[in-house]
mmCIF file of C-alpha atoms and ligand atoms in Angstrom:
data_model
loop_
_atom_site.group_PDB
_atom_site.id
_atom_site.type_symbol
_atom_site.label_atom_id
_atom_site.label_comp_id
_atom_site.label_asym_id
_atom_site.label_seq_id
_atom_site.Cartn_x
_atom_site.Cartn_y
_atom_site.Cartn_z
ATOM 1 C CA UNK A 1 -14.186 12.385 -1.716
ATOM 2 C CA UNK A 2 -12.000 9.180 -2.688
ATOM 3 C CA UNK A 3 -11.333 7.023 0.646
ATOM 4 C CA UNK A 4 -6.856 6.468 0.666
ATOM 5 C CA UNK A 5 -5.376 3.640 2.282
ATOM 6 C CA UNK A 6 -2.064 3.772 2.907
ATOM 7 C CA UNK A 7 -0.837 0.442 3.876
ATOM 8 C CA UNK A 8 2.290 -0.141 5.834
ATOM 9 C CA UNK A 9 4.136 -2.870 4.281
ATOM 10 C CA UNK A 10 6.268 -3.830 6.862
ATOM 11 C CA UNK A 11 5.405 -5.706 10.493
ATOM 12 C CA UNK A 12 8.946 -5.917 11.594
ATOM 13 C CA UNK A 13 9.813 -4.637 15.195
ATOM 14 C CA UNK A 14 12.357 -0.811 14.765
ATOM 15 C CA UNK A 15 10.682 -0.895 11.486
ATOM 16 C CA UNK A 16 11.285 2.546 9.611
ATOM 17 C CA UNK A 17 7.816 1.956 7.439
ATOM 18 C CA UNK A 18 5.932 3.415 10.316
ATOM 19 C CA UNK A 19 7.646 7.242 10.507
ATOM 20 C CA UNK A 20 7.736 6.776 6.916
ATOM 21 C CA UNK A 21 4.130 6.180 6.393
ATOM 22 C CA UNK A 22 3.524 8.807 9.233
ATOM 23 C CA UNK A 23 5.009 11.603 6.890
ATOM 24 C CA UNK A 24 3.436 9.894 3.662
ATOM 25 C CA UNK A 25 -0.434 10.490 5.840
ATOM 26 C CA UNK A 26 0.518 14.005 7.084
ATOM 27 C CA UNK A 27 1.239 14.657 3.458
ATOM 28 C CA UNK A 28 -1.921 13.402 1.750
ATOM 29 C CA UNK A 29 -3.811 15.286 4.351
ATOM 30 C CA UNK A 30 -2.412 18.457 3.604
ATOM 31 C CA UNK A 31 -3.163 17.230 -0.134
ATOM 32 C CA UNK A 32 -7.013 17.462 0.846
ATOM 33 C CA UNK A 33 -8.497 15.195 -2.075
ATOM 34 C CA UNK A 34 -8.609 12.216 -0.490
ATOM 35 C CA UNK A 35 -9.942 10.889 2.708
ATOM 36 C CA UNK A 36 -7.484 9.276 4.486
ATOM 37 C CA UNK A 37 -7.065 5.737 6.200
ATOM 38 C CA UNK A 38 -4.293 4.346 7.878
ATOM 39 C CA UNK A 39 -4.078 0.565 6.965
ATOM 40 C CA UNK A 40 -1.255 -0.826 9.385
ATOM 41 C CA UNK A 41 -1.005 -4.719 8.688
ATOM 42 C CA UNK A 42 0.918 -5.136 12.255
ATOM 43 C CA UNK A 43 -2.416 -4.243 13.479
ATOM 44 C CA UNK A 44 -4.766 -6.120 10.433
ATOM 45 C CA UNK A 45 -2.310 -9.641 11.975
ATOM 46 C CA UNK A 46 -3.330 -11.872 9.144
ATOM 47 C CA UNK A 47 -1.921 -15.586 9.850
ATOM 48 C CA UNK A 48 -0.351 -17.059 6.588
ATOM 49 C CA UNK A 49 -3.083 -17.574 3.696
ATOM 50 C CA UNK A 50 -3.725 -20.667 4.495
ATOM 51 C CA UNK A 51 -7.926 -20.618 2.633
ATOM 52 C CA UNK A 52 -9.952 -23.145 1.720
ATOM 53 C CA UNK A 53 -11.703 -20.829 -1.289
ATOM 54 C CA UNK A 54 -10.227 -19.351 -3.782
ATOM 55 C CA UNK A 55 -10.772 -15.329 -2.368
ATOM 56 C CA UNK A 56 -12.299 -14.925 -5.835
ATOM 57 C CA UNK A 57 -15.195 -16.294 -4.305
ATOM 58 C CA UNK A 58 -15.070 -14.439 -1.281
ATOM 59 C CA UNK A 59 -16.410 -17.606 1.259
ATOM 60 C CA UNK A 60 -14.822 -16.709 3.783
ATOM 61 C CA UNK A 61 -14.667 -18.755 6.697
ATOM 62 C CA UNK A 62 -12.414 -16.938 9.333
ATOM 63 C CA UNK A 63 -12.754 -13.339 11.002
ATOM 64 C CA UNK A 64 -10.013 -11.748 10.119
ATOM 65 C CA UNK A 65 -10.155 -12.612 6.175
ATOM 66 C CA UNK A 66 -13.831 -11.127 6.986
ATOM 67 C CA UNK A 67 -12.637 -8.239 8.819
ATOM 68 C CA UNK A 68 -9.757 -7.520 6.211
ATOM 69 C CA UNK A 69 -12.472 -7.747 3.063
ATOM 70 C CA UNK A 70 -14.559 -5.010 4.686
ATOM 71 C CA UNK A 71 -11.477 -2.885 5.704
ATOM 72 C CA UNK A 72 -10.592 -3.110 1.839
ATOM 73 C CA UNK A 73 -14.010 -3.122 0.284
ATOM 74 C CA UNK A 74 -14.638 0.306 1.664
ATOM 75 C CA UNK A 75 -11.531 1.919 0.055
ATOM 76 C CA UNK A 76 -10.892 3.603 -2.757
ATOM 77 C CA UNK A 77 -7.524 3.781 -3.912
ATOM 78 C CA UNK A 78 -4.301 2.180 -1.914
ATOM 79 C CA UNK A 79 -0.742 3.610 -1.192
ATOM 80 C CA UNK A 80 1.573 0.512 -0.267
ATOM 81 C CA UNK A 81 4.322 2.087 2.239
ATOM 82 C CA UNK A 82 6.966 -0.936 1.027
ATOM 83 C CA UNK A 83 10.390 -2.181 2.749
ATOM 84 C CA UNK A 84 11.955 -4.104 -0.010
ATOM 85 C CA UNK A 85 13.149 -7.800 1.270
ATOM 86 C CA UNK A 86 15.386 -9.889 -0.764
ATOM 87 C CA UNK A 87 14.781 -7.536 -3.620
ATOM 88 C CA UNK A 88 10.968 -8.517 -3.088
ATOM 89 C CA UNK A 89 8.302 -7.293 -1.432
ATOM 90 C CA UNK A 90 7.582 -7.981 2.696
ATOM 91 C CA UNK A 91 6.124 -11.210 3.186
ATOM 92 C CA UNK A 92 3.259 -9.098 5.371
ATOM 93 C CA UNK A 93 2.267 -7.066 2.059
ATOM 94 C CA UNK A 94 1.885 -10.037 -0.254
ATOM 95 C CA UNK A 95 0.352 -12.252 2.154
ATOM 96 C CA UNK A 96 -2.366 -9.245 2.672
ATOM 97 C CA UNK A 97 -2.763 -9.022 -1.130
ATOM 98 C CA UNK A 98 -3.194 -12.659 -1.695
ATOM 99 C CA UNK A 99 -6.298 -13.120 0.860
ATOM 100 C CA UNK A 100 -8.606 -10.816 -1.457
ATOM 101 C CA UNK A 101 -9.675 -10.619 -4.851
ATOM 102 C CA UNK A 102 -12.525 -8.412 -5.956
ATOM 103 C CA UNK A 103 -12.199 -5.710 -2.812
ATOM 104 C CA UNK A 104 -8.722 -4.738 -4.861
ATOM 105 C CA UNK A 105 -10.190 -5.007 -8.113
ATOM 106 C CA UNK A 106 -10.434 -1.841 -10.572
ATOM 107 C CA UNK A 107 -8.445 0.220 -7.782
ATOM 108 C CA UNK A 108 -5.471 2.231 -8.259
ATOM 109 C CA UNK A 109 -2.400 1.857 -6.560
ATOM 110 C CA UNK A 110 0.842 4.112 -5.980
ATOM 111 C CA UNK A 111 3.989 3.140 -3.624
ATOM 112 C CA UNK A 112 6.148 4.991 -0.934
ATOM 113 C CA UNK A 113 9.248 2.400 -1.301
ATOM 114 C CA UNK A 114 12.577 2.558 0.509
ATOM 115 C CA UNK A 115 15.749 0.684 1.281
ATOM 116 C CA UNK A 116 19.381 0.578 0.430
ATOM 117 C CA UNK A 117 21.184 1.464 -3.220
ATOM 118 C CA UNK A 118 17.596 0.368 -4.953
ATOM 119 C CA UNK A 119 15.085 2.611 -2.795
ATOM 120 C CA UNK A 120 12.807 -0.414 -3.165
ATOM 121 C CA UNK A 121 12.392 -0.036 -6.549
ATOM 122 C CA UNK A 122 12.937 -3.683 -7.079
ATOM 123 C CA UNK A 123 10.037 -4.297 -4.998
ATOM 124 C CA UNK A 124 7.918 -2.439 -6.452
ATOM 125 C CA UNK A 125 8.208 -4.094 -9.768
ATOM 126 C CA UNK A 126 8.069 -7.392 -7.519
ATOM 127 C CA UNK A 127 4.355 -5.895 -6.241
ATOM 128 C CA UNK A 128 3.325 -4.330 -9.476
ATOM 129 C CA UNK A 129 2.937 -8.103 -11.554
ATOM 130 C CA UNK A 130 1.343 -9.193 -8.417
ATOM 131 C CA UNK A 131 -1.600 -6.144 -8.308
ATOM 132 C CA UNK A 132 -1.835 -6.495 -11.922
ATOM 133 C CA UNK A 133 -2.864 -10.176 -11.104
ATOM 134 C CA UNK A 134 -5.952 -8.620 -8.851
ATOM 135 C CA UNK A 135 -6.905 -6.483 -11.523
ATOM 136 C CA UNK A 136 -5.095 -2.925 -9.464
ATOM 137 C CA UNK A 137 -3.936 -0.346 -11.576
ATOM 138 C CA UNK A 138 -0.471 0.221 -10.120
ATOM 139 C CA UNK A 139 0.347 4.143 -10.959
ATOM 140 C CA UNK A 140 3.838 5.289 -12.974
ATOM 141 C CA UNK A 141 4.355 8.653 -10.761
ATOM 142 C CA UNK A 142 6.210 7.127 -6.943
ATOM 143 C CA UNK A 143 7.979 7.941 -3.882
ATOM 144 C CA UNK A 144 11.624 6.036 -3.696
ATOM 145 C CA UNK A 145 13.821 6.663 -0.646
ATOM 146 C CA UNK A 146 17.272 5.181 -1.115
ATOM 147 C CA UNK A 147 19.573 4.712 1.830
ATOM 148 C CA UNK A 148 16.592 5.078 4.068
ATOM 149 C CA UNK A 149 18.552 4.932 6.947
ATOM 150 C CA UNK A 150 20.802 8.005 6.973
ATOM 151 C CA UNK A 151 17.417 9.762 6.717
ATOM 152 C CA UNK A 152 15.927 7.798 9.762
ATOM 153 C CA UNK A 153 16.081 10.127 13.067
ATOM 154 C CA UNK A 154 15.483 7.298 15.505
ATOM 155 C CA UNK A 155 15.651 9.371 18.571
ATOM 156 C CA UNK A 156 12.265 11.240 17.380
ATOM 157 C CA UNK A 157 10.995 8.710 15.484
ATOM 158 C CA UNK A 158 10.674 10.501 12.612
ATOM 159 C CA UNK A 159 11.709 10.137 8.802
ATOM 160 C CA UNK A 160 13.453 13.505 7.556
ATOM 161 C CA UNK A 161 11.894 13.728 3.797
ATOM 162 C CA UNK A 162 13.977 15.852 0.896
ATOM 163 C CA UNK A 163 12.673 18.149 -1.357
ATOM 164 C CA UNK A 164 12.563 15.460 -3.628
ATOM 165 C CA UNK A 165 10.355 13.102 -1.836
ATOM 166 C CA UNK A 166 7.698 15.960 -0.750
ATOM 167 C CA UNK A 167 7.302 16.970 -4.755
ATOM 168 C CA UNK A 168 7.014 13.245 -5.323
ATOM 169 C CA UNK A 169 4.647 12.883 -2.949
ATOM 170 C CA UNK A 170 2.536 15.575 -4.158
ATOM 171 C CA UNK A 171 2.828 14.718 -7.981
ATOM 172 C CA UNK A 172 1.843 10.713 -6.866
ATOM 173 C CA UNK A 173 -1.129 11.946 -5.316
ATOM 174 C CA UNK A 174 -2.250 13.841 -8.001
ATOM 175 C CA UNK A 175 -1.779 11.494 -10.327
ATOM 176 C CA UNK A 176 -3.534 9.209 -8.067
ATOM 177 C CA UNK A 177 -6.502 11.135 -7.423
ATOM 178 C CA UNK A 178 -6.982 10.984 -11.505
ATOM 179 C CA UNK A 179 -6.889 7.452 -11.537
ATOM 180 C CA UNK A 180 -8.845 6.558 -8.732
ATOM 181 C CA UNK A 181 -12.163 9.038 -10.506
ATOM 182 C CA UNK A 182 -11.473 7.069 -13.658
ATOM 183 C CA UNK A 183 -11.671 3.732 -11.844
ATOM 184 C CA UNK A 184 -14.583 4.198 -10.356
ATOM 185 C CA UNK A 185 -16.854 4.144 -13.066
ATOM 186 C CA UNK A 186 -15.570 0.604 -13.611
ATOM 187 C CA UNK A 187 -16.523 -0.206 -10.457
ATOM 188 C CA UNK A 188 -20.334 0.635 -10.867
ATOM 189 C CA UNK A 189 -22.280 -2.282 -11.394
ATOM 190 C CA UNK A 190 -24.395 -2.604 -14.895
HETATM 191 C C1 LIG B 1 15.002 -9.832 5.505
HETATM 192 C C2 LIG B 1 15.537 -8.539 4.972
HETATM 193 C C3 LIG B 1 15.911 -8.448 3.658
HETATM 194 C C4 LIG B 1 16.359 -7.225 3.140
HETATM 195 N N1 LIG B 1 16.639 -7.136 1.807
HETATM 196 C C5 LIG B 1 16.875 -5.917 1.265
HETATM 197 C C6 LIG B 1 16.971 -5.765 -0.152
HETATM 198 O O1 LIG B 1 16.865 -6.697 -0.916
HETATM 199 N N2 LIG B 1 17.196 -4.526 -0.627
HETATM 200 C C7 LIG B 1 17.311 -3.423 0.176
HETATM 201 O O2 LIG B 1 17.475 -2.313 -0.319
HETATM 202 N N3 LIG B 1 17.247 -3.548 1.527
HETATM 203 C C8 LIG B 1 17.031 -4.763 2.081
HETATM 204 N N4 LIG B 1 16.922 -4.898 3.441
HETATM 205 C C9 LIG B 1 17.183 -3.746 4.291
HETATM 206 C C10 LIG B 1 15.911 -2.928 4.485
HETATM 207 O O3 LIG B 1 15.825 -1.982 3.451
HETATM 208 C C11 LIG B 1 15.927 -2.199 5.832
HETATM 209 O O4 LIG B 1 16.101 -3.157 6.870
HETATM 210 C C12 LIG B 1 14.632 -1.443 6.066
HETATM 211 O O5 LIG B 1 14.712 -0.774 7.300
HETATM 212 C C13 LIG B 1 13.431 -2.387 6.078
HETATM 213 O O6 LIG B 1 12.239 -1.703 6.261
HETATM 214 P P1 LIG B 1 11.420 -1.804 7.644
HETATM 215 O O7 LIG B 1 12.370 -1.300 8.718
HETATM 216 O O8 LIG B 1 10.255 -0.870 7.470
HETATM 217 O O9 LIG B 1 11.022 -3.215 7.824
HETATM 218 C C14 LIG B 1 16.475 -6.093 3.979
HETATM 219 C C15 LIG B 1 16.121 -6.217 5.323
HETATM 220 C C16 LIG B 1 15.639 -7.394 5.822
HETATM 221 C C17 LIG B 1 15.212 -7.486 7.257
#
């Protein structure tokens, strides 16, 4: 079975990626294809890439870019949970990309994206050049949630999904699933 990580994009404090990513896990659970790993970066704390070596040649020389390559190295396929900032991506997100190179390479990649008018659409297309740099495959089929905050209970802490965004969900992971067999063969050394 494919190993998931679904990586919440955002570290801010009240941040909504964390009820949103809650319902994207429960989700891909009841989906059963994939075995699934909560990535929270809040937790994975990264300082700013700040490296010596290039991560292409994976020397690492501090814990957590050691702790972080194993974290990644062991998955499969990635769901980025994304805020959109400044019509970009988080700062947390791209910051986690940039400090590895080969754990992301030949690995799919599908995003949960939210925010105002856009739904984070905007930075999604921000993360997509930037995974295509590290070799991801970044997947067509997505979950956007505009006006995230009108669909925010904050009391319970919980993000009330549409129809809409639990077919999306379901159709992403399919498509997902697909991708991350196919990729795997081009991760098997000759
Ligand atoms: C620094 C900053 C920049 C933002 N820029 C955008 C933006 O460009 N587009 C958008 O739709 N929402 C933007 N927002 C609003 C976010 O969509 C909203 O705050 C959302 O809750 C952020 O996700 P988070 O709570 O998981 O961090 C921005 C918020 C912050 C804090």
């Amino acid at each position: 079975m494919p190993k998931l990580g679904v990586v919440i994009g955002s570290v801010r404090e009240g941040r909504v990626g964390l009820p949103i990513a809650q319902w994207f896990i429960e989700r891909a659970r009841q989906h059963a294809k994939f075995e699934i790993q909560t990535v929270d970066l809040k937790t994975v704390d990264l300082p700013v890439f700040a490296e010596r070596h290039h991560p292409r040649l994976q020397k690492y020389e501090n814990d957590k870019q050691r702790a972080w390559s194993t974290v990644v190295a062991a998955l499969d396929a990635f769901v980025f949970v994304t805020p959109e900032y400044n019509f970009s991506v988080s700062p947390a997100l791209l910051n986690a990309l940039d400090y590895l190179y080969v754990e992301w390479n030949y690995k799919p990649v599908a995003f949960v994206s939210y925010g105002g008018i856009s739904g984070g659409l905007r930075a999604v297309q921000m993360a997509k050049q930037t995974v295509t740099a590290l070799k991801m495959m970044p997947i067509a089929e997505a979950v956007a949630i505009p006006f995230v905050a009108q669909s925010i209970d904050r009391e319970a802490g919980k993000f009330n999904a549409t129809e809409q965004h639990e077919r999306s969900a379901m159709v992403m992971l399919d498509e997902l699933y697909r991708w991350a067999q196919a990729l795997a063969t081009l991760r098997t050394k000759n």
